[in-house]
mmCIF file of C-alpha atoms in Angstrom:
data_model
loop_
_atom_site.group_PDB
_atom_site.id
_atom_site.type_symbol
_atom_site.label_atom_id
_atom_site.label_comp_id
_atom_site.label_asym_id
_atom_site.label_seq_id
_atom_site.Cartn_x
_atom_site.Cartn_y
_atom_site.Cartn_z
ATOM 1 C CA GLU B 180 -8.848 220.013 269.873
ATOM 2 C CA THR B 181 -12.391 218.794 269.194
ATOM 3 C CA ARG B 182 -13.860 222.154 268.134
ATOM 4 C CA GLY B 183 -10.726 223.825 266.822
ATOM 5 C CA PHE B 184 -9.130 226.814 268.448
ATOM 6 C CA LEU B 185 -11.303 229.474 266.838
ATOM 7 C CA ASP B 186 -14.576 227.850 267.938
ATOM 8 C CA ALA B 187 -13.427 226.764 271.395
ATOM 9 C CA ARG B 188 -14.828 228.644 274.370
ATOM 10 C CA ILE B 189 -13.499 228.914 277.904
ATOM 11 C CA ALA B 190 -16.536 226.884 279.015
ATOM 12 C CA ASP B 191 -15.467 224.059 276.668
ATOM 13 C CA ILE B 192 -11.935 224.105 278.042
ATOM 14 C CA THR B 193 -13.013 224.090 281.687
ATOM 15 C CA ALA B 194 -15.602 221.357 281.094
ATOM 16 C CA THR B 195 -13.006 219.149 279.408
ATOM 17 C CA ALA B 196 -10.490 219.822 282.182
ATOM 18 C CA GLY B 197 -13.097 219.340 284.909
ATOM 19 C CA VAL B 198 -12.367 222.693 286.558
ATOM 20 C CA SER B 199 -14.386 225.817 287.186
ATOM 21 C CA GLN B 200 -14.021 228.937 285.090
ATOM 22 C CA GLY B 201 -12.766 230.700 288.202
ATOM 23 C CA SER B 202 -9.957 228.175 288.501
ATOM 24 C CA PHE B 203 -9.141 228.670 284.831
ATOM 25 C CA TYR B 204 -8.833 232.437 285.241
ATOM 26 C CA HIS B 205 -6.681 231.967 288.341
ATOM 27 C CA TYR B 206 -3.976 230.467 286.095
ATOM 28 C CA PHE B 207 -4.703 231.904 282.648
ATOM 29 C CA ASP B 208 -5.859 235.225 281.264
ATOM 30 C CA SER B 209 -7.362 233.835 278.064
ATOM 31 C CA LYS B 210 -7.799 230.788 275.884
ATOM 32 C CA GLU B 211 -4.868 232.112 273.852
ATOM 33 C CA GLN B 212 -2.598 231.883 276.872
ATOM 34 C CA VAL B 213 -3.606 228.314 277.712
ATOM 35 C CA PHE B 214 -3.230 227.346 274.081
ATOM 36 C CA ARG B 215 0.274 228.820 273.960
ATOM 37 C CA GLU B 216 1.199 226.631 276.935
ATOM 38 C CA VAL B 217 -0.235 223.538 275.236
ATOM 39 C CA ALA B 218 1.495 224.383 271.948
ATOM 40 C CA GLU B 219 4.844 224.937 273.644
ATOM 41 C CA ARG B 220 4.696 221.621 275.496
ATOM 42 C CA GLN B 221 3.657 219.770 272.353
ATOM 43 C CA GLU B 222 6.481 221.288 270.313
ATOM 44 C CA GLN B 223 8.959 220.461 273.084
ATOM 45 C CA GLN B 224 7.805 216.864 273.072
ATOM 46 C CA LEU B 225 8.342 216.589 269.312
ATOM 47 C CA THR B 226 11.799 218.139 269.245
ATOM 48 C CA ALA B 227 13.280 217.353 272.658
ATOM 49 C CA PRO B 228 16.320 215.131 272.724
ATOM 50 C CA PRO B 229 14.840 211.711 273.316
ATOM 51 C CA SER B 230 15.687 209.709 276.351
ATOM 52 C CA GLU B 231 17.838 206.655 275.830
ATOM 53 C CA ALA B 232 14.790 204.481 276.440
ATOM 54 C CA ALA B 233 12.699 206.351 273.871
ATOM 55 C CA LEU B 234 15.025 205.625 270.976
ATOM 56 C CA ARG B 235 16.966 202.686 272.353
ATOM 57 C CA PHE B 236 20.029 203.537 270.298
ATOM 58 C CA ASP B 237 22.425 200.678 270.325
ATOM 59 C CA PRO B 238 26.038 201.873 270.347
ATOM 60 C CA ALA B 239 26.486 199.668 267.291
ATOM 61 C CA ASP B 240 23.660 201.420 265.375
ATOM 62 C CA THR B 241 24.753 202.866 262.072
ATOM 63 C CA ALA B 242 23.993 206.452 261.120
ATOM 64 C CA ARG B 243 21.203 205.167 258.884
ATOM 65 C CA GLN B 244 19.664 203.207 261.779
ATOM 66 C CA ARG B 245 19.827 206.245 264.071
ATOM 67 C CA ILE B 246 18.163 208.442 261.450
ATOM 68 C CA ALA B 247 15.475 205.789 260.941
ATOM 69 C CA LYS B 248 14.771 205.580 264.688
ATOM 70 C CA ALA B 249 14.639 209.366 265.084
ATOM 71 C CA ASN B 250 12.342 209.804 262.068
ATOM 72 C CA ARG B 251 10.046 207.028 263.259
ATOM 73 C CA ARG B 252 9.884 208.527 266.765
ATOM 74 C CA TYR B 253 8.975 211.958 265.366
ATOM 75 C CA LEU B 254 6.280 210.511 263.103
ATOM 76 C CA GLU B 255 4.849 208.390 265.923
ATOM 77 C CA LEU B 256 4.620 211.392 268.245
ATOM 78 C CA TYR B 257 3.131 213.539 265.478
ATOM 79 C CA ARG B 258 0.612 210.830 264.567
ATOM 80 C CA ASP B 259 -0.419 210.372 268.196
ATOM 81 C CA GLU B 260 -1.051 214.114 268.559
ATOM 82 C CA ALA B 261 -2.120 214.936 264.987
ATOM 83 C CA ARG B 262 -5.306 216.750 265.976
ATOM 84 C CA ILE B 263 -3.594 219.181 268.327
ATOM 85 C CA MET B 264 -0.712 219.591 265.867
ATOM 86 C CA GLY B 265 -3.239 220.697 263.257
ATOM 87 C CA VAL B 266 -4.619 223.292 265.653
ATOM 88 C CA ILE B 267 -1.105 224.477 266.526
ATOM 89 C CA GLU B 268 -0.312 224.898 262.841
ATOM 90 C CA GLN B 269 -3.549 226.844 262.326
ATOM 91 C CA VAL B 270 -2.920 229.191 265.239
ATOM 92 C CA SER B 271 0.771 229.702 264.427
ATOM 93 C CA ARG B 272 -0.264 231.506 261.254
ATOM 94 C CA TYR B 273 -1.750 234.433 263.180
ATOM 95 C CA ASP B 274 -0.435 234.231 266.746
ATOM 96 C CA ASP B 275 3.119 235.557 266.947
ATOM 97 C CA GLU B 276 3.896 233.804 270.239
ATOM 98 C CA VAL B 277 2.862 230.386 268.939
ATOM 99 C CA HIS B 278 4.702 231.047 265.673
ATOM 100 C CA ASP B 279 7.853 232.111 267.515
ATOM 101 C CA GLY B 280 7.697 229.054 269.766
ATOM 102 C CA ARG B 281 7.390 226.724 266.785
ATOM 103 C CA GLU B 282 10.216 228.500 264.997
ATOM 104 C CA SER B 283 12.455 228.301 268.061
ATOM 105 C CA ARG B 284 11.913 224.545 268.374
ATOM 106 C CA GLN B 285 12.458 224.011 264.655
ATOM 107 C CA LYS B 286 15.757 225.882 264.904
ATOM 108 C CA HIS B 287 16.759 223.777 267.900
ATOM 109 C CA PHE B 288 15.962 220.593 265.965
ATOM 110 C CA ALA B 289 17.887 221.875 262.926
ATOM 111 C CA GLU B 290 20.926 222.684 265.083
ATOM 112 C CA ARG B 291 20.964 219.117 266.432
ATOM 113 C CA ALA B 292 20.648 217.695 262.916
ATOM 114 C CA GLU B 293 23.419 220.024 261.727
ATOM 115 C CA ARG B 294 25.781 218.795 264.468
ATOM 116 C CA PHE B 295 24.955 215.194 263.602
ATOM 117 C CA THR B 296 25.634 215.844 259.903
ATOM 118 C CA ARG B 297 28.974 217.502 260.677
ATOM 119 C CA ARG B 298 29.967 214.524 262.789
ATOM 120 C CA LEU B 299 29.070 212.157 259.945
ATOM 121 C CA GLN B 300 31.183 214.251 257.577
ATOM 122 C CA GLU B 301 34.121 214.215 260.002
ATOM 123 C CA GLU B 302 33.831 210.429 260.162
ATOM 124 C CA GLY B 303 33.868 210.249 256.363
ATOM 125 C CA LEU B 304 30.324 208.888 256.158
ATOM 126 C CA ALA B 305 28.428 211.873 254.733
ATOM 127 C CA ASP B 306 29.166 213.746 251.525
ATOM 128 C CA PRO B 307 31.507 216.663 252.372
ATOM 129 C CA ALA B 308 29.911 218.749 249.598
ATOM 130 C CA VAL B 309 26.626 218.881 251.550
ATOM 131 C CA ASP B 310 26.226 222.040 253.621
ATOM 132 C CA PRO B 311 25.212 220.754 257.092
ATOM 133 C CA GLY B 312 23.110 223.811 257.959
ATOM 134 C CA ILE B 313 21.142 223.826 254.731
ATOM 135 C CA ALA B 314 20.706 220.051 254.849
ATOM 136 C CA ALA B 315 19.456 220.141 258.441
ATOM 137 C CA THR B 316 16.923 222.874 257.715
ATOM 138 C CA ALA B 317 15.701 221.297 254.482
ATOM 139 C CA LEU B 318 15.472 217.752 255.825
ATOM 140 C CA GLY B 319 13.735 218.873 259.009
ATOM 141 C CA ALA B 320 11.243 220.829 256.910
ATOM 142 C CA MET B 321 10.698 217.768 254.736
ATOM 143 C CA ILE B 322 9.809 215.583 257.717
ATOM 144 C CA GLY B 323 7.686 218.232 259.437
ATOM 145 C CA ARG B 324 5.716 219.280 256.372
ATOM 146 C CA PHE B 325 5.240 215.686 255.242
ATOM 147 C CA ALA B 326 3.872 214.799 258.695
ATOM 148 C CA GLU B 327 1.429 217.700 258.531
ATOM 149 C CA LEU B 328 0.217 216.933 255.007
ATOM 150 C CA TRP B 329 -0.115 213.218 255.705
ATOM 151 C CA LEU B 330 -1.248 213.009 259.326
ATOM 152 C CA VAL B 331 -3.218 216.244 259.742
ATOM 153 C CA GLN B 332 -4.499 217.165 256.301
ATOM 154 C CA GLY B 333 -4.947 213.591 255.084
ATOM 155 C CA TRP B 334 -3.414 214.102 251.639
ATOM 156 C CA ALA B 335 -2.795 210.382 251.324
ATOM 157 C CA ASP B 336 -3.306 207.176 253.256
ATOM 158 C CA TYR B 337 0.240 205.833 253.407
ATOM 159 C CA ASP B 338 1.288 202.765 255.300
ATOM 160 C CA PHE B 339 3.129 204.069 258.364
ATOM 161 C CA ASP B 340 6.162 201.813 257.999
ATOM 162 C CA LEU B 341 6.498 202.549 254.290
ATOM 163 C CA ALA B 342 6.323 206.309 254.858
ATOM 164 C CA ALA B 343 8.870 206.216 257.689
ATOM 165 C CA ASP B 344 11.227 204.064 255.622
ATOM 166 C CA GLN B 345 10.912 206.267 252.539
ATOM 167 C CA LEU B 346 11.614 209.450 254.500
ATOM 168 C CA THR B 347 14.704 207.808 255.961
ATOM 169 C CA ILE B 348 15.902 206.795 252.490
ATOM 170 C CA LEU B 349 15.421 210.377 251.280
ATOM 171 C CA TRP B 350 17.261 211.778 254.328
ATOM 172 C CA CYS B 351 20.187 209.368 253.993
ATOM 173 C CA ASN B 352 20.453 209.863 250.236
ATOM 174 C CA ALA B 353 20.506 213.633 250.721
ATOM 175 C CA LEU B 354 23.514 213.268 253.027
ATOM 176 C CA GLY B 355 25.215 210.802 250.711
ATOM 177 C CA LEU B 356 25.344 208.047 253.318
ATOM 178 C CA PRO B 357 26.459 204.641 252.088
ATOM 179 C CA ARG B 358 23.796 201.986 251.640
ATOM 180 C CA GLU B 359 23.833 199.128 254.106
#
């Protein structure tokens, strides 16, 4: 994380972890293998269904409030781990295993968002003309890419609350949800 994946050496990893190189090689064959483990766990954390305590959904929450809480949670987790997320993005461009792991998690996230959108349509809250699969993929990409550009690449210095609120407005408008 501090040197970037390409410049990191096994000695750096073991020194940071406080273990010997022999211990490292007992569990891992290479820095690529340990990085794949780190990347997989990080991606799981970002896309895993949150615990009830993590989001604190109130049964009375509206769809807009649930989307806002989920977006905020994702951005908070991404912000807190922005440095490692930048390294994961870098490595995913040339390491097929890391790329496949990211893609698998993104698909999982999109499937959850698609189910949520379908449910909103069935309840008459979301625009029935919106394709749930396309919307889920596009909106997930919007949040993920925005987080990378903002929190990793530093394209702009947005206020966190403003950015989270604006992304929620965009998401809700895309689904045609009523304003509250």
